């Protein structure tokens, strides 16, 4: 059902309070109360997903990220926002990032690489730095061809980029293989 404007306001206040609290138990309780007030409060959902991620509850956080993605994606359909610059888009970007990191932690390297590639195609500015993970995940997945293709495209897409050390190592490893 549709939450009242007052419920949405209360939920936002609960999330803001939760973000300032140190106790994980109290933080989770406030975030769950926010969701009880407003089921559409994606800010509470992403924070809860991140807490589950920090505790290594992969199945639970993956479902939570998927829920945020399902709720936030339609919001941006047919619109062309300034990804990341428009702060409202960060919920979806964080959920996509969290989903990819969860897949990585589950050892699903190829799936994580594809998720990060989708995120990068959505936000080509790459404010989250996923461009450095993609070829390394392909290498972890023993997909040298995909890593090699990525490294070839990379210099065109990011000509004056920061020389990230593990990324450069991955490039050297890929050339050696």
PDB file of C-alpha atoms in Angstrom:
ATOM      1  CA  UNK A   1       0.000   0.000   0.000  1.00  0.00           C
ATOM      2  CA  UNK A   2       0.886   3.648  -0.399  1.00  0.00           C
ATOM      3  CA  UNK A   3       2.514   5.260   2.630  1.00  0.00           C
ATOM      4  CA  UNK A   4       1.207   8.600   3.834  1.00  0.00           C
ATOM      5  CA  UNK A   5       3.463  11.652   3.501  1.00  0.00           C
ATOM      6  CA  UNK A   6       3.720  11.658   7.336  1.00  0.00           C
ATOM      7  CA  UNK A   7       4.873   7.990   7.376  1.00  0.00           C
ATOM      8  CA  UNK A   8       7.484   8.758   4.725  1.00  0.00           C
ATOM      9  CA  UNK A   9       8.721  11.709   6.777  1.00  0.00           C
ATOM     10  CA  UNK A  10       8.934   9.610   9.965  1.00  0.00           C
ATOM     11  CA  UNK A  11      10.785   6.858   8.057  1.00  0.00           C
ATOM     12  CA  UNK A  12      13.320   9.409   6.735  1.00  0.00           C
ATOM     13  CA  UNK A  13      13.877  10.701  10.270  1.00  0.00           C
ATOM     14  CA  UNK A  14      14.427   7.174  11.578  1.00  0.00           C
ATOM     15  CA  UNK A  15      17.004   6.483   8.834  1.00  0.00           C
ATOM     16  CA  UNK A  16      18.845   9.741   9.600  1.00  0.00           C
ATOM     17  CA  UNK A  17      18.981   8.784  13.282  1.00  0.00           C
ATOM     18  CA  UNK A  18      20.116   5.234  12.429  1.00  0.00           C
ATOM     19  CA  UNK A  19      23.024   6.585  10.373  1.00  0.00           C
ATOM     20  CA  UNK A  20      24.343   8.427  13.433  1.00  0.00           C
ATOM     21  CA  UNK A  21      24.099   5.498  15.867  1.00  0.00           C
ATOM     22  CA  UNK A  22      27.111   3.293  16.616  1.00  0.00           C
ATOM     23  CA  UNK A  23      25.291   0.238  17.989  1.00  0.00           C
ATOM     24  CA  UNK A  24      24.602  -2.166  15.085  1.00  0.00           C
ATOM     25  CA  UNK A  25      21.629  -3.661  16.972  1.00  0.00           C
ATOM     26  CA  UNK A  26      19.979  -0.255  17.509  1.00  0.00           C
ATOM     27  CA  UNK A  27      20.794   0.817  13.946  1.00  0.00           C
ATOM     28  CA  UNK A  28      19.103  -2.301  12.505  1.00  0.00           C
ATOM     29  CA  UNK A  29      16.059  -1.801  14.757  1.00  0.00           C
ATOM     30  CA  UNK A  30      15.639   1.810  13.603  1.00  0.00           C
ATOM     31  CA  UNK A  31      16.036   0.857   9.920  1.00  0.00           C
ATOM     32  CA  UNK A  32      13.455  -1.937  10.255  1.00  0.00           C
ATOM     33  CA  UNK A  33      11.067   0.477  11.990  1.00  0.00           C
ATOM     34  CA  UNK A  34      11.575   2.921   9.105  1.00  0.00           C
ATOM     35  CA  UNK A  35      10.622   0.179   6.620  1.00  0.00           C
ATOM     36  CA  UNK A  36       7.559  -0.708   8.703  1.00  0.00           C
ATOM     37  CA  UNK A  37       6.502   2.955   8.410  1.00  0.00           C
ATOM     38  CA  UNK A  38       7.315   3.216   4.688  1.00  0.00           C
ATOM     39  CA  UNK A  39       7.895   0.050   2.636  1.00  0.00           C
ATOM     40  CA  UNK A  40       9.208   2.232  -0.218  1.00  0.00           C
ATOM     41  CA  UNK A  41      12.038   3.683   1.888  1.00  0.00           C
ATOM     42  CA  UNK A  42      14.936   2.514  -0.280  1.00  0.00           C
ATOM     43  CA  UNK A  43      17.383   4.418   1.923  1.00  0.00           C
ATOM     44  CA  UNK A  44      16.520   2.105   4.841  1.00  0.00           C
ATOM     45  CA  UNK A  45      16.668  -0.917   2.521  1.00  0.00           C
ATOM     46  CA  UNK A  46      20.165  -0.119   1.191  1.00  0.00           C
ATOM     47  CA  UNK A  47      21.495   0.524   4.699  1.00  0.00           C
ATOM     48  CA  UNK A  48      20.058  -2.801   5.922  1.00  0.00           C
ATOM     49  CA  UNK A  49      21.551  -4.589   2.918  1.00  0.00           C
ATOM     50  CA  UNK A  50      24.955  -3.057   3.690  1.00  0.00           C
ATOM     51  CA  UNK A  51      24.703  -4.198   7.334  1.00  0.00           C
ATOM     52  CA  UNK A  52      23.949  -7.763   6.168  1.00  0.00           C
ATOM     53  CA  UNK A  53      26.910  -7.515   3.772  1.00  0.00           C
ATOM     54  CA  UNK A  54      29.220  -6.427   6.612  1.00  0.00           C
ATOM     55  CA  UNK A  55      28.082  -9.472   8.585  1.00  0.00           C
ATOM     56  CA  UNK A  56      28.730 -11.802   5.634  1.00  0.00           C
ATOM     57  CA  UNK A  57      25.072 -12.822   5.290  1.00  0.00           C
ATOM     58  CA  UNK A  58      25.418 -13.226   1.519  1.00  0.00           C
ATOM     59  CA  UNK A  59      22.013 -14.756   0.753  1.00  0.00           C
ATOM     60  CA  UNK A  60      20.164 -12.145   2.816  1.00  0.00           C
ATOM     61  CA  UNK A  61      22.082  -9.130   1.499  1.00  0.00           C
ATOM     62  CA  UNK A  62      21.830 -10.330  -2.117  1.00  0.00           C
ATOM     63  CA  UNK A  63      18.035 -10.509  -1.745  1.00  0.00           C
ATOM     64  CA  UNK A  64      18.038  -7.073  -0.098  1.00  0.00           C
ATOM     65  CA  UNK A  65      20.121  -5.506  -2.907  1.00  0.00           C
ATOM     66  CA  UNK A  66      17.855  -7.165  -5.482  1.00  0.00           C
ATOM     67  CA  UNK A  67      14.828  -5.649  -3.718  1.00  0.00           C
ATOM     68  CA  UNK A  68      16.343  -2.141  -3.871  1.00  0.00           C
ATOM     69  CA  UNK A  69      17.234  -2.666  -7.539  1.00  0.00           C
ATOM     70  CA  UNK A  70      13.688  -3.853  -8.334  1.00  0.00           C
ATOM     71  CA  UNK A  71      12.158  -0.851  -6.553  1.00  0.00           C
ATOM     72  CA  UNK A  72      14.581   1.815  -7.830  1.00  0.00           C
ATOM     73  CA  UNK A  73      15.095   0.768 -11.486  1.00  0.00           C
ATOM     74  CA  UNK A  74      11.580   1.741 -12.687  1.00  0.00           C
ATOM     75  CA  UNK A  75      12.099   5.196 -11.158  1.00  0.00           C
ATOM     76  CA  UNK A  76      14.868   5.963 -13.678  1.00  0.00           C
ATOM     77  CA  UNK A  77      13.354   4.234 -16.713  1.00  0.00           C
ATOM     78  CA  UNK A  78      12.814   6.682 -19.597  1.00  0.00           C
ATOM     79  CA  UNK A  79      14.830   9.331 -17.706  1.00  0.00           C
ATOM     80  CA  UNK A  80      18.413  10.359 -18.317  1.00  0.00           C
ATOM     81  CA  UNK A  81      19.741  11.432 -14.933  1.00  0.00           C
ATOM     82  CA  UNK A  82      23.238  12.618 -14.140  1.00  0.00           C
ATOM     83  CA  UNK A  83      24.232   9.352 -12.469  1.00  0.00           C
ATOM     84  CA  UNK A  84      25.854   9.845  -9.062  1.00  0.00           C
ATOM     85  CA  UNK A  85      25.763  13.672  -9.412  1.00  0.00           C
ATOM     86  CA  UNK A  86      21.999  13.462  -8.858  1.00  0.00           C
ATOM     87  CA  UNK A  87      22.120  12.135  -5.286  1.00  0.00           C
ATOM     88  CA  UNK A  88      18.790  10.329  -5.749  1.00  0.00           C
ATOM     89  CA  UNK A  89      20.470   7.937  -8.247  1.00  0.00           C
ATOM     90  CA  UNK A  90      22.989   6.762  -5.638  1.00  0.00           C
ATOM     91  CA  UNK A  91      20.552   4.311  -4.041  1.00  0.00           C
ATOM     92  CA  UNK A  92      20.373   2.289  -7.253  1.00  0.00           C
ATOM     93  CA  UNK A  93      24.119   2.629  -7.929  1.00  0.00           C
ATOM     94  CA  UNK A  94      24.935   1.484  -4.381  1.00  0.00           C
ATOM     95  CA  UNK A  95      22.567  -1.489  -4.718  1.00  0.00           C
ATOM     96  CA  UNK A  96      24.141  -2.562  -8.029  1.00  0.00           C
ATOM     97  CA  UNK A  97      27.614  -2.190  -6.482  1.00  0.00           C
ATOM     98  CA  UNK A  98      26.587  -4.127  -3.371  1.00  0.00           C
ATOM     99  CA  UNK A  99      25.067  -6.877  -5.500  1.00  0.00           C
ATOM    100  CA  UNK A 100      28.310  -7.239  -7.496  1.00  0.00           C
ATOM    101  CA  UNK A 101      30.441  -7.248  -4.328  1.00  0.00           C
ATOM    102  CA  UNK A 102      28.187  -9.927  -2.837  1.00  0.00           C
ATOM    103  CA  UNK A 103      28.558 -12.103  -5.958  1.00  0.00           C
ATOM    104  CA  UNK A 104      32.331 -11.629  -5.690  1.00  0.00           C
ATOM    105  CA  UNK A 105      32.315 -12.730  -2.039  1.00  0.00           C
ATOM    106  CA  UNK A 106      30.296 -15.783  -3.052  1.00  0.00           C
ATOM    107  CA  UNK A 107      33.058 -16.717  -5.513  1.00  0.00           C
ATOM    108  CA  UNK A 108      30.813 -15.926  -8.497  1.00  0.00           C
ATOM    109  CA  UNK A 109      33.567 -13.942 -10.238  1.00  0.00           C
ATOM    110  CA  UNK A 110      32.151 -13.987 -13.773  1.00  0.00           C
ATOM    111  CA  UNK A 111      28.722 -12.872 -12.557  1.00  0.00           C
ATOM    112  CA  UNK A 112      30.314 -10.103 -10.463  1.00  0.00           C
ATOM    113  CA  UNK A 113      32.312  -8.892 -13.483  1.00  0.00           C
ATOM    114  CA  UNK A 114      29.131  -8.754 -15.611  1.00  0.00           C
ATOM    115  CA  UNK A 115      27.286  -6.872 -12.849  1.00  0.00           C
ATOM    116  CA  UNK A 116      30.121  -4.323 -12.619  1.00  0.00           C
ATOM    117  CA  UNK A 117      30.152  -3.963 -16.428  1.00  0.00           C
ATOM    118  CA  UNK A 118      26.414  -3.211 -16.356  1.00  0.00           C
ATOM    119  CA  UNK A 119      27.023  -0.653 -13.600  1.00  0.00           C
ATOM    120  CA  UNK A 120      29.836   0.943 -15.605  1.00  0.00           C
ATOM    121  CA  UNK A 121      27.655   1.161 -18.731  1.00  0.00           C
ATOM    122  CA  UNK A 122      24.974   2.883 -16.647  1.00  0.00           C
ATOM    123  CA  UNK A 123      27.394   5.334 -14.981  1.00  0.00           C
ATOM    124  CA  UNK A 124      30.374   5.772 -17.310  1.00  0.00           C
ATOM    125  CA  UNK A 125      31.881   8.378 -14.933  1.00  0.00           C
ATOM    126  CA  UNK A 126      32.504   5.416 -12.597  1.00  0.00           C
ATOM    127  CA  UNK A 127      32.387   7.307  -9.326  1.00  0.00           C
ATOM    128  CA  UNK A 128      32.602   3.929  -7.556  1.00  0.00           C
ATOM    129  CA  UNK A 129      35.822   2.702  -9.226  1.00  0.00           C
ATOM    130  CA  UNK A 130      34.381  -0.517 -10.623  1.00  0.00           C
ATOM    131  CA  UNK A 131      36.457  -0.221 -13.812  1.00  0.00           C
ATOM    132  CA  UNK A 132      39.449  -1.549 -11.872  1.00  0.00           C
ATOM    133  CA  UNK A 133      37.633  -4.688 -10.642  1.00  0.00           C
ATOM    134  CA  UNK A 134      36.176  -5.944 -13.929  1.00  0.00           C
ATOM    135  CA  UNK A 135      39.252  -7.450 -15.635  1.00  0.00           C
ATOM    136  CA  UNK A 136      40.593  -8.840 -12.342  1.00  0.00           C
ATOM    137  CA  UNK A 137      37.308 -10.641 -11.770  1.00  0.00           C
ATOM    138  CA  UNK A 138      37.504 -12.041 -15.316  1.00  0.00           C
ATOM    139  CA  UNK A 139      41.006 -13.306 -14.470  1.00  0.00           C
ATOM    140  CA  UNK A 140      39.738 -14.857 -11.214  1.00  0.00           C
ATOM    141  CA  UNK A 141      37.050 -16.523 -13.335  1.00  0.00           C
ATOM    142  CA  UNK A 142      39.861 -17.857 -15.579  1.00  0.00           C
ATOM    143  CA  UNK A 143      38.367 -15.948 -18.511  1.00  0.00           C
ATOM    144  CA  UNK A 144      41.588 -14.480 -19.909  1.00  0.00           C
ATOM    145  CA  UNK A 145      39.899 -13.548 -23.207  1.00  0.00           C
ATOM    146  CA  UNK A 146      37.293 -11.353 -21.499  1.00  0.00           C
ATOM    147  CA  UNK A 147      40.010  -9.721 -19.351  1.00  0.00           C
ATOM    148  CA  UNK A 148      42.163  -9.089 -22.409  1.00  0.00           C
ATOM    149  CA  UNK A 149      39.244  -7.534 -24.335  1.00  0.00           C
ATOM    150  CA  UNK A 150      38.506  -5.308 -21.367  1.00  0.00           C
ATOM    151  CA  UNK A 151      42.117  -4.100 -21.074  1.00  0.00           C
ATOM    152  CA  UNK A 152      42.092  -3.292 -24.828  1.00  0.00           C
ATOM    153  CA  UNK A 153      38.918  -1.170 -24.523  1.00  0.00           C
ATOM    154  CA  UNK A 154      40.040   0.424 -21.273  1.00  0.00           C
ATOM    155  CA  UNK A 155      42.681   2.819 -22.651  1.00  0.00           C
ATOM    156  CA  UNK A 156      40.140   4.254 -25.125  1.00  0.00           C
ATOM    157  CA  UNK A 157      37.486   4.776 -22.446  1.00  0.00           C
ATOM    158  CA  UNK A 158      39.819   6.103 -19.730  1.00  0.00           C
ATOM    159  CA  UNK A 159      42.837   7.625 -21.541  1.00  0.00           C
ATOM    160  CA  UNK A 160      44.270   9.662 -18.627  1.00  0.00           C
ATOM    161  CA  UNK A 161      43.217   7.382 -15.803  1.00  0.00           C
ATOM    162  CA  UNK A 162      44.816   6.817 -12.411  1.00  0.00           C
ATOM    163  CA  UNK A 163      47.412   3.989 -12.592  1.00  0.00           C
ATOM    164  CA  UNK A 164      45.814   1.694  -9.976  1.00  0.00           C
ATOM    165  CA  UNK A 165      48.524  -0.842  -8.932  1.00  0.00           C
ATOM    166  CA  UNK A 166      46.481  -4.070  -8.756  1.00  0.00           C
ATOM    167  CA  UNK A 167      44.847  -3.160 -12.073  1.00  0.00           C
ATOM    168  CA  UNK A 168      48.288  -2.717 -13.704  1.00  0.00           C
ATOM    169  CA  UNK A 169      49.397  -6.030 -12.218  1.00  0.00           C
ATOM    170  CA  UNK A 170      46.302  -7.673 -13.718  1.00  0.00           C
ATOM    171  CA  UNK A 171      47.133  -6.161 -17.093  1.00  0.00           C
ATOM    172  CA  UNK A 172      50.705  -7.512 -16.907  1.00  0.00           C
ATOM    173  CA  UNK A 173      49.422 -10.927 -15.820  1.00  0.00           C
ATOM    174  CA  UNK A 174      46.931 -10.936 -18.691  1.00  0.00           C
ATOM    175  CA  UNK A 175      49.706 -10.129 -21.194  1.00  0.00           C
ATOM    176  CA  UNK A 176      51.884 -12.872 -19.699  1.00  0.00           C
ATOM    177  CA  UNK A 177      49.063 -15.411 -20.025  1.00  0.00           C
TER     178      UNK A 177
END
